[in-house]
Short mmCIF file of C-alpha atoms in Angstrom, two decimals:
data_model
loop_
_atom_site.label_atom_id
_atom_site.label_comp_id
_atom_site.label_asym_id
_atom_site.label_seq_id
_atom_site.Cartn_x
_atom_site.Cartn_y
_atom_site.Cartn_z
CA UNK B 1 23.89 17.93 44.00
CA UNK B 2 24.15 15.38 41.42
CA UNK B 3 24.22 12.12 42.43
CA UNK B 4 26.06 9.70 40.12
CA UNK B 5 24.19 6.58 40.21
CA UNK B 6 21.06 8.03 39.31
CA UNK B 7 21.18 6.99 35.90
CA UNK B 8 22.07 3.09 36.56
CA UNK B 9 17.93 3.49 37.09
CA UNK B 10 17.27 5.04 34.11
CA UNK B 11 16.02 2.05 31.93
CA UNK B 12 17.31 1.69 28.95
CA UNK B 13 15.00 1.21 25.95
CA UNK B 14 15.25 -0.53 22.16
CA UNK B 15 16.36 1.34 19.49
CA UNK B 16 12.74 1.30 18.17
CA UNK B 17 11.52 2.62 21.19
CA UNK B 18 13.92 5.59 22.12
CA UNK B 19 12.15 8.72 21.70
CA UNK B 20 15.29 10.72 19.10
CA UNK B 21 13.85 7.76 17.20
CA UNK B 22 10.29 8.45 16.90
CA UNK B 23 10.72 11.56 16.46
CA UNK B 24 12.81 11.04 13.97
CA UNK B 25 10.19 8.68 12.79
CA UNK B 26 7.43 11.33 12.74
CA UNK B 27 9.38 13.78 10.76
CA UNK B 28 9.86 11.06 8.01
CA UNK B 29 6.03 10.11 8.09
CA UNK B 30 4.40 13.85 8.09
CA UNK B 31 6.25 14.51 4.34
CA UNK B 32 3.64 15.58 2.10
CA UNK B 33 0.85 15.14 4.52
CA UNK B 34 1.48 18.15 6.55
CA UNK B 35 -2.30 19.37 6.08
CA UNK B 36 -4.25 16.50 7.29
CA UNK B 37 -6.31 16.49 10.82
CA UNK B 38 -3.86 13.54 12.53
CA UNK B 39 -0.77 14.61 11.10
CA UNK B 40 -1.61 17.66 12.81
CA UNK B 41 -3.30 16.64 16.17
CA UNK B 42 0.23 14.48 16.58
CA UNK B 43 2.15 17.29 16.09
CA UNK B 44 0.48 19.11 18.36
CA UNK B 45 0.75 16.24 21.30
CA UNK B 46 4.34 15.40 20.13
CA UNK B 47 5.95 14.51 23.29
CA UNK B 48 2.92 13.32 24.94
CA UNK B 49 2.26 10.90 22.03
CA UNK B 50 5.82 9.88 21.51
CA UNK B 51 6.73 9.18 25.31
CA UNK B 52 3.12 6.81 25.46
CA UNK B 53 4.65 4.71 22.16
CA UNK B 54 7.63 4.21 24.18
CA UNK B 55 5.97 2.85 27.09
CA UNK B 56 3.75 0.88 24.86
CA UNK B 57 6.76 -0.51 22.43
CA UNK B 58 8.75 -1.29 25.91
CA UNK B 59 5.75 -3.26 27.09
CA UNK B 60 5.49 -5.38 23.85
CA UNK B 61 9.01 -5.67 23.76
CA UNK B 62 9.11 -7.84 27.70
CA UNK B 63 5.11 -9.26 27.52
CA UNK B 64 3.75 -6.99 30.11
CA UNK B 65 -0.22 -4.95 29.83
CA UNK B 66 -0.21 -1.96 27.73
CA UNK B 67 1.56 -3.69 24.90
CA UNK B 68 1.24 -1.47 21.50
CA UNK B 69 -1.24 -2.75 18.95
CA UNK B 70 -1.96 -1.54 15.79
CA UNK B 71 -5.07 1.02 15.17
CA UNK B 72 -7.37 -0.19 13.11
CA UNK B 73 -7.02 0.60 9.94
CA UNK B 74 -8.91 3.11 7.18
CA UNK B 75 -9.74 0.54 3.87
CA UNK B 76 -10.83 1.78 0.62
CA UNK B 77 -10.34 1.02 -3.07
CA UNK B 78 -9.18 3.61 -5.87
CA UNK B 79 -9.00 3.42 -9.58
CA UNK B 80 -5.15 4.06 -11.05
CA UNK B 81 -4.72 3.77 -14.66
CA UNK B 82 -7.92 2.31 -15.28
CA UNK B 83 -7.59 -0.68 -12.28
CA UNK B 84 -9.39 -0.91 -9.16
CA UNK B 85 -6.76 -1.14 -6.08
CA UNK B 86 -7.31 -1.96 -2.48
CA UNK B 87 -5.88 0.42 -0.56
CA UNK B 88 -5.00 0.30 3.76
CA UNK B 89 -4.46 3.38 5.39
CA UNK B 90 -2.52 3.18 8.93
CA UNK B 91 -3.09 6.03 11.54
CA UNK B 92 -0.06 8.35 12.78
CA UNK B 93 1.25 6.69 15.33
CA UNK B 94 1.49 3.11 13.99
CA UNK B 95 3.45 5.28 10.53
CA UNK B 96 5.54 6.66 12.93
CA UNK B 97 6.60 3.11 14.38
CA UNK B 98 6.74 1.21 10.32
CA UNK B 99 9.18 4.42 9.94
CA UNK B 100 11.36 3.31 12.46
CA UNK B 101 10.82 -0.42 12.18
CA UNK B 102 12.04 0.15 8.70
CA UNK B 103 14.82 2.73 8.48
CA UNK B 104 16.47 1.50 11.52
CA UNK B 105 16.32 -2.73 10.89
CA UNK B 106 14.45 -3.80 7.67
CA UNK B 107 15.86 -1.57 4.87
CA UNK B 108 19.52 -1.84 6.72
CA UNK B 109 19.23 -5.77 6.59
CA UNK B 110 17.33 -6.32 3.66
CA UNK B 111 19.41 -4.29 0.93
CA UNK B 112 22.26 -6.32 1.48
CA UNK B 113 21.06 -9.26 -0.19
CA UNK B 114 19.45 -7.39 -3.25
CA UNK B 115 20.66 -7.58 -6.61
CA UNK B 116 22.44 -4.45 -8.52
CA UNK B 117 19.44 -4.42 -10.51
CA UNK B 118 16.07 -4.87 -8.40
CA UNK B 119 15.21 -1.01 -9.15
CA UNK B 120 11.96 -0.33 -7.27
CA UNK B 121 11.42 2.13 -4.27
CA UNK B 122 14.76 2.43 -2.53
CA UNK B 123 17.15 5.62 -2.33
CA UNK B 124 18.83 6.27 -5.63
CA UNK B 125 16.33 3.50 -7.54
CA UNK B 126 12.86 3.64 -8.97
CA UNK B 127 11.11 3.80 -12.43
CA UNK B 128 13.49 6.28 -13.89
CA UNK B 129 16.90 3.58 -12.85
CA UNK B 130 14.89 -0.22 -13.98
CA UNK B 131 14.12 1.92 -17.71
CA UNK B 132 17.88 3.07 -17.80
CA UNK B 133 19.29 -0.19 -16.99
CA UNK B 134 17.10 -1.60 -19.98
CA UNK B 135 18.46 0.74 -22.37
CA UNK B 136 22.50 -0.07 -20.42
CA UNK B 137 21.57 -4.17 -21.04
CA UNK B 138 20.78 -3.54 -24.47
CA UNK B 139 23.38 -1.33 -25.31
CA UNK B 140 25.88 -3.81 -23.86
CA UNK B 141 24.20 -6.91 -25.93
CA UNK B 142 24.68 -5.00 -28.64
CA UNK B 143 28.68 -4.12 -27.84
CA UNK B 144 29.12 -8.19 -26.76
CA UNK B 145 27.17 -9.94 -29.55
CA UNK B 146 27.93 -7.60 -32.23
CA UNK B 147 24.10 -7.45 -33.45
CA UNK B 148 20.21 -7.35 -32.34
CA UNK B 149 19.95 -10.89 -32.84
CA UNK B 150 18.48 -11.58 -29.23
CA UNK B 151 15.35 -12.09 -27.36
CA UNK B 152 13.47 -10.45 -24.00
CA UNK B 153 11.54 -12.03 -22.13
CA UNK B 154 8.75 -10.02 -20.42
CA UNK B 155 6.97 -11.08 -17.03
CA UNK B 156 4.52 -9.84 -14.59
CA UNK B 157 3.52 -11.30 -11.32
CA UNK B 158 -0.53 -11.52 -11.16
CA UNK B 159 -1.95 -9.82 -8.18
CA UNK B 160 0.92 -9.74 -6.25
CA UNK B 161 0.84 -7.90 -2.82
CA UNK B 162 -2.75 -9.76 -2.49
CA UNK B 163 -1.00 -13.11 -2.71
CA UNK B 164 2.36 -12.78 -0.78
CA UNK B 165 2.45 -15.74 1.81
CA UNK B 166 2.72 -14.45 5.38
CA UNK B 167 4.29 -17.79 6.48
CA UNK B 168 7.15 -17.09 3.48
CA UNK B 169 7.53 -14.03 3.90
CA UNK B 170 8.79 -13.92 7.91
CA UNK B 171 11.02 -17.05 6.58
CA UNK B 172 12.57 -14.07 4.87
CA UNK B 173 12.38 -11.96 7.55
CA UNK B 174 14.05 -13.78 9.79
CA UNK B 175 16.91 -15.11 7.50
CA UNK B 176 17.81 -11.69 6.84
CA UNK B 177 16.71 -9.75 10.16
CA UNK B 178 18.06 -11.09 13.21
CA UNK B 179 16.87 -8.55 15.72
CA UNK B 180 13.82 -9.93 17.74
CA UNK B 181 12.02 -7.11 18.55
CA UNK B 182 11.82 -6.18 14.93
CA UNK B 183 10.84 -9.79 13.80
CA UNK B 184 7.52 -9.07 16.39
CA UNK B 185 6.86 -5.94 15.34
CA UNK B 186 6.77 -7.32 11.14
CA UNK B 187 4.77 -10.26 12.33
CA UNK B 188 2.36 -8.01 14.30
CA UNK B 189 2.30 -5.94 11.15
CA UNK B 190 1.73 -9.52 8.58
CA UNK B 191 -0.93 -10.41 10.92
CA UNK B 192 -2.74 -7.52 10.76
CA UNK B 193 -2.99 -7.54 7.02
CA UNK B 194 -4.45 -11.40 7.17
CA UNK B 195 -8.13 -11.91 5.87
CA UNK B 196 -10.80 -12.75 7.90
CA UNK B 197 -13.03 -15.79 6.24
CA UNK B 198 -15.54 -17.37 8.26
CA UNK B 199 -18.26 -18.26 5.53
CA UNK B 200 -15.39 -20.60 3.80
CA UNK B 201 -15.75 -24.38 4.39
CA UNK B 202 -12.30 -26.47 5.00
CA UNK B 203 -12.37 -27.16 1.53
CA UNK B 204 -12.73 -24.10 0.04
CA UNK B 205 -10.40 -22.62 2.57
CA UNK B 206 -7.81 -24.84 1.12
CA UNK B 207 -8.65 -24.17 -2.31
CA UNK B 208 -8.05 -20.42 -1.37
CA UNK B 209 -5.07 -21.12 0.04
CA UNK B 210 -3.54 -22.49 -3.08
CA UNK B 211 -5.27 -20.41 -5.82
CA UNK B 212 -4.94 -16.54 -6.34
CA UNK B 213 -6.56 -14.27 -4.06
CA UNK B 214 -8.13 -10.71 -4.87
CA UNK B 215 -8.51 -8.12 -2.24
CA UNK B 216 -10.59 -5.96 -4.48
CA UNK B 217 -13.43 -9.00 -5.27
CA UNK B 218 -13.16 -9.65 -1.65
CA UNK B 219 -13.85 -5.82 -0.20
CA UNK B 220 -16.73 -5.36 -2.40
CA UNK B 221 -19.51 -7.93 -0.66
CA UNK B 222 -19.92 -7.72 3.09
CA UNK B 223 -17.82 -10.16 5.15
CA UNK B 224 -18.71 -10.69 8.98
CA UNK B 225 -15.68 -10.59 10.94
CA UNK B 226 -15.49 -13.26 13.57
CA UNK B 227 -11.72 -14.04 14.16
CA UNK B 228 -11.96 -17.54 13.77
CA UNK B 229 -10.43 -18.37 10.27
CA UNK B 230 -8.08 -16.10 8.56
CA UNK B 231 -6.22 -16.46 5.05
CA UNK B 232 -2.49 -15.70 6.21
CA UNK B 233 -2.13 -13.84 2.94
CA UNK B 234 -2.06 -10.13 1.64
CA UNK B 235 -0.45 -6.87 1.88
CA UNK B 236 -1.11 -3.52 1.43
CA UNK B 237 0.33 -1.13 -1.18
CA UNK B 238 0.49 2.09 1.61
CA UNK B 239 2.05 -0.24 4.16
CA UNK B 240 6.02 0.75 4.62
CA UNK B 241 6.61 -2.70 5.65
CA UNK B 242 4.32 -4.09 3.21
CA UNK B 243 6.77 -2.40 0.48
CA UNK B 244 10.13 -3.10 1.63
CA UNK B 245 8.60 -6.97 1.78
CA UNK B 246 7.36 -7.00 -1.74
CA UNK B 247 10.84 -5.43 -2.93
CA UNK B 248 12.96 -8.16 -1.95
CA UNK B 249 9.97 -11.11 -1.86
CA UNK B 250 11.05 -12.60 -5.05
CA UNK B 251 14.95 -12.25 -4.38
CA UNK B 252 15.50 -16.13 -4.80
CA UNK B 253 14.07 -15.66 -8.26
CA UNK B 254 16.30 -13.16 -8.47
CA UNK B 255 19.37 -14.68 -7.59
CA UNK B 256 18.48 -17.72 -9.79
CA UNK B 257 18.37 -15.94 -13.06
CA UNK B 258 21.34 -14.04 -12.38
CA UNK B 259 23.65 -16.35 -10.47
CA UNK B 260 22.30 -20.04 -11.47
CA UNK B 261 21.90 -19.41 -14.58
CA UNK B 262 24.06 -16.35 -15.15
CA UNK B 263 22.18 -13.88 -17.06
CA UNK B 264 24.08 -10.74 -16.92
CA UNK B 265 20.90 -9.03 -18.78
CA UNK B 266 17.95 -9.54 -16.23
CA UNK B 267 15.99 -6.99 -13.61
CA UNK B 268 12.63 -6.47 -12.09
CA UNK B 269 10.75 -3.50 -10.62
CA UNK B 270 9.05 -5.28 -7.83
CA UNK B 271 6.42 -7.71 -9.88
CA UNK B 272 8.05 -6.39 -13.30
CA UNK B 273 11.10 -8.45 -14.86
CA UNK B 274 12.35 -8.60 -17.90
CA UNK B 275 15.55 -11.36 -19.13
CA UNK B 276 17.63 -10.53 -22.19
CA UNK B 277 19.28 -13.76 -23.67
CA UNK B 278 20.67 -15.27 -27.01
CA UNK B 279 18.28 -17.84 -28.06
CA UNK B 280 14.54 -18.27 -27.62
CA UNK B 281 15.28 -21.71 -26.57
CA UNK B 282 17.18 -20.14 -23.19
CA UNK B 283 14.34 -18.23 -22.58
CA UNK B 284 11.99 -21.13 -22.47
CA UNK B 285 13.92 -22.96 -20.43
CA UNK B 286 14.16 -19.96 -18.04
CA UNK B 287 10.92 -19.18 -17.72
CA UNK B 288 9.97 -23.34 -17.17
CA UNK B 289 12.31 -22.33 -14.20
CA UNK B 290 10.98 -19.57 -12.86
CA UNK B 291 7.38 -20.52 -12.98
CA UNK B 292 8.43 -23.46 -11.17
CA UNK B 293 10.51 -21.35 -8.38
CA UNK B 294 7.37 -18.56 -8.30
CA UNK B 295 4.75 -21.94 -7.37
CA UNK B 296 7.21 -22.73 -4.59
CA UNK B 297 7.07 -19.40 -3.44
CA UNK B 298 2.90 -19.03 -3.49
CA UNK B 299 3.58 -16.38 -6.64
CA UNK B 300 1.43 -16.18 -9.52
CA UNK B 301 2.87 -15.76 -13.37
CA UNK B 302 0.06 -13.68 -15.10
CA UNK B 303 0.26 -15.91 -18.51
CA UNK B 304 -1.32 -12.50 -20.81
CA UNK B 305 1.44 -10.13 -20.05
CA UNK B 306 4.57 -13.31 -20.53
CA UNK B 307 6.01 -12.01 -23.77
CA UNK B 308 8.93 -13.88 -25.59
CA UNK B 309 10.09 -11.75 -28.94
CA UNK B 310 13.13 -10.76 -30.67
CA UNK B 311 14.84 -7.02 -29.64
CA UNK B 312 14.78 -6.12 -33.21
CA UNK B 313 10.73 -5.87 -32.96
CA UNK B 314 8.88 -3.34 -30.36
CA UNK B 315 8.39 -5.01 -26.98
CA UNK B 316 6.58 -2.85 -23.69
CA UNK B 317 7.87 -2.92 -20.41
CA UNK B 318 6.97 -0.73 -17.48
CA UNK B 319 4.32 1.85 -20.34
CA UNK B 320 7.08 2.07 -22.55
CA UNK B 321 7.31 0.78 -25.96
CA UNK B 322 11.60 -0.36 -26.85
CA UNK B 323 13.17 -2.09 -29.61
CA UNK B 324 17.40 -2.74 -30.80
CA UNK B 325 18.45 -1.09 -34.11
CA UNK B 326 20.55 -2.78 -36.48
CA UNK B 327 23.05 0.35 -35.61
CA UNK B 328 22.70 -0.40 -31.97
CA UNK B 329 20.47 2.21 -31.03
CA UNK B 330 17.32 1.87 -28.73
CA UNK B 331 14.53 3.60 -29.56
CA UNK B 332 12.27 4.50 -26.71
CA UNK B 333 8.50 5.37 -26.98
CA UNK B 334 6.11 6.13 -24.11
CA UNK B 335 2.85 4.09 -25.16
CA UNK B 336 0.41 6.37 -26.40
CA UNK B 337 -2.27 5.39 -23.76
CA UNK B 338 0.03 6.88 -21.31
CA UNK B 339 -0.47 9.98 -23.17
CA UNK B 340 -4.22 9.74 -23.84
CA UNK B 341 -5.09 9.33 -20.46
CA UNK B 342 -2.59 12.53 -19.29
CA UNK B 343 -4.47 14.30 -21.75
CA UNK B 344 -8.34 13.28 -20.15
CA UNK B 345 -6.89 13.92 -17.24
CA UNK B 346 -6.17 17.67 -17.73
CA UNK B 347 -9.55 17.81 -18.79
CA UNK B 348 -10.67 16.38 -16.12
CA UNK B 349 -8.86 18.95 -13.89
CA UNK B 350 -9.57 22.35 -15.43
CA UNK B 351 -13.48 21.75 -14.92
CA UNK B 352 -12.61 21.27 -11.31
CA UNK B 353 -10.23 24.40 -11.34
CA UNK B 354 -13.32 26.29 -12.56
CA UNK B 355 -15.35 24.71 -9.98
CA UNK B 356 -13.09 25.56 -7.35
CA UNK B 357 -12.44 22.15 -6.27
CA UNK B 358 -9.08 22.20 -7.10
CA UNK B 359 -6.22 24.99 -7.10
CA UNK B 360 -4.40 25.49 -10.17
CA UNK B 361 -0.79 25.61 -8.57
CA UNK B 362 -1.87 21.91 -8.20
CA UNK B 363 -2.81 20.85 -11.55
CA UNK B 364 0.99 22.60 -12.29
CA UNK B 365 2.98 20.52 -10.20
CA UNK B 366 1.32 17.45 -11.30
CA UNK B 367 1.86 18.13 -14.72
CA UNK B 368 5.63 19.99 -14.36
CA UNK B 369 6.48 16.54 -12.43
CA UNK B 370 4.78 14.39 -15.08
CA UNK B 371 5.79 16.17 -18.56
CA UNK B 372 9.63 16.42 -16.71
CA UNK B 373 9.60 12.60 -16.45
CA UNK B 374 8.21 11.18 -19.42
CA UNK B 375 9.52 14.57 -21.83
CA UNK B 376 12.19 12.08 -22.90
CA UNK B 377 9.98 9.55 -24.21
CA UNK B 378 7.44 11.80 -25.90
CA UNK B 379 7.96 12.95 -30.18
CA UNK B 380 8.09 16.04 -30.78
CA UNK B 381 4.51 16.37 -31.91
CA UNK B 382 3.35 14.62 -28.57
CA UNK B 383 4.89 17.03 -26.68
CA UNK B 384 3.95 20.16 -28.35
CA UNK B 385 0.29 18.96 -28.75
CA UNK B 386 0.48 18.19 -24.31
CA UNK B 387 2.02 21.64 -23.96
CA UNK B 388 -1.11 23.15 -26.15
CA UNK B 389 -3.69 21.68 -24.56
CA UNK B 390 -2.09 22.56 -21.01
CA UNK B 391 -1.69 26.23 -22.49
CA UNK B 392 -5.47 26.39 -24.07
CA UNK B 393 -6.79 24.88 -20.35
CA UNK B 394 -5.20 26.90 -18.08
CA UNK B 395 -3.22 29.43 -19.64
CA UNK B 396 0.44 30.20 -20.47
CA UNK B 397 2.06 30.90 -16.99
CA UNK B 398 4.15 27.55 -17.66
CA UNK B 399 6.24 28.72 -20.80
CA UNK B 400 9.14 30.48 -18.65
CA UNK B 401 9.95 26.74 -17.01
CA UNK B 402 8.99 24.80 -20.27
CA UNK B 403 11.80 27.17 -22.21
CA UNK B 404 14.50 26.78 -19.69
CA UNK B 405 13.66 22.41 -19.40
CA UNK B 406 13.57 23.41 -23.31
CA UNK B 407 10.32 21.55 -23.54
CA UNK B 408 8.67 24.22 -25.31
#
């Protein structure tokens, strides 16, 4: 007989710790790494797994033994485009819990207090939405000044996610994040990102403090670990909460270019901006502003890729090449290194289709999914010369979906 009280005992646990949750939290984490050996094993221990986070998560969550911590994590460094980056993997379990962490309190919270135009890794934004709204400001300079007789202003944040400030960063965590729980579970996640430095002196531990870090110089010589000093700086690029953080990081730069100084013509992908003004002479004084705003903040302007010039002349942002007509056209160009190394890199890939190291339904989605997103971009004599070399590597069993995308 059922006894009506019986679940007044029941406890009843955080959002972040109910088990529809994690599940819900696993699902999210496993896309596109069905295959690998801890996806798998989790899978496999589901319920097991997901009802020991909850009693872990509830023991964080009221001090007790048992508390979750964070498994420690896989580090090593890959080469993308030519640069070296430091890369931290996290173990199943602890993705499962940044899935929730962020889907259920960081990304609700945080979006809010974005601007229209910060384009980088959120539903419905990304590369393809920052490049469009380029081509939308320019259009509408074009439509409200009557000419191309304007300047952009091009900046790029050096070695960002090494040198976000831990201490700045939960300032914006918990303006903008009120729940408690979550707040723990974002500093447990900051804190596990900080750098262990023992062999610094107090001076040079200051002078690290205030000068620009590198995780990749630091990673390559052998550091003994002895949890005594740590530089409260540094994320990672695979973190989920890492990512959401560097999104909205520079939001009061943000908001002063847009709303202080009310430039309707300004956006960033994460450390990528670009303003859109009248006169060279606003631009300077913008950028006197933000470089003072970014020092504030612990942020570092990389001086070699700040470019001032006019929109009637070719300027780069984000690998493509852009400049106003007189007409009021813009002309878009993918940079031609973009190209080159696509090219090497198909190379690369049909000796290691012949060695077996790699299938060649592989090497097709890669380069369906690249020629699809930069086909725009490319003349017509860089696409037909990609689409030959493609056909003289590994065949012609692409031409029935290059002749529908009309690629071809």
């Amino acid at each position: 007989m059922c006894e009506w009280n019986y679940f007044d005992s029941v406890p009843e646990y955080h959002p972040i710790a109910d088990a529809d949750n994690l599940y819900d939290g696993f699902r999210a984490a496993r896309k596109g790494s069905h295959w690998k050996a801890q996806v798998q094993r989790f899978r496999w221990n589901l319920m097991r797994d997901i009802r020991a986070l909850q009693k872990e998560l509830t023991a964080l969550k009221e001090g007790r033994p048992g508390a979750y911590e964070l498994s420690p994590y896989s580090r090593f460094l890959v080469i993308e485009r030519g640069k070296t980056r430091a890369i931290t993997a996290l173990c199943m379990r602890d993705r499962v819990v940044k899935h929730v962490l962020n889907d259920l309190y960081l990304v609700p919270n945080i979006r809010p207090h974005l601007i229209y135009d910060n384009g980088a890794s959120l539903k419905g934004k990304g590369v393809s939405f920052t490049r469009s709204r380029l081509i939308a400001h320019l259009e509408q300079f074009f439509r409200e000044t009557g000419g191309n007789d304007g300047y952009v202003m091009c900046m790029d944040f050096s070695g960002y996610y090494d040198n976000i400030d831990h201490g700045v960063a939960m300032q914006m965590i918990r303006k903008y994040v009120p729940d408690p729980f979550a707040q723990l579970l974002t500093q447990q996640a900051y804190d596990s990102f900080r750098v262990d430095v023992p062999e610094l002196s107090d001076e040079e531990y200051e002078k690290a403090r205030r000068e620009k870090f590198s995780m990749v110089e630091y990673r390559k010589k052998p550091h003994p670990e002895t949890g005594q000093k740590f530089l409260y700086k540094s994320l990672s690029v695979g973190d989920q909460t890492s990512q959401i953080t560097a999104i909205a990081f520079p939001t009061p730069i943000d908001k002063l270019v847009k709303t202080v100084c009310r430039v309707k013509y300004y956006a960033r992908y994460m450390d990528d901006l670009y303003v859109i003004v009248r006169t060279r002479e606003e631009l300077a004084e913008i950028q006197q502003r933000i470089e003072k705003l970014a020092k504030r903040m612990k942020l570092f302007i990389n001086p070699r890729k700040t470019k001032i010039c006019k929109l009637s002349q070719t300027f780069t942002f984000m690998q493509n090449k852009y400049f106003l007509a007189d007409n009021g056209h813009v002309v878009v160009r993918i940079n031609p290194d973009t190209v080159t190394r696509m090219r090497h890199r198909l190379k690369k890939l049909a000796g290691r289709v012949r060695a077996g190291l790699t299938r060649e339904v592989k090497v097709t989605e890669m380069f369906r999914s690249w020629i699809a997103n930069y086909g725009p971009q490319l003349s017509k004599r860089q696409r037909a010369g990609l689409v030959r070399l493609y056909q003289n590597l590994f065949g012609g069993g692409l031409n029935p979906w290059l002749k529908m995308r009309n690629i071809a």
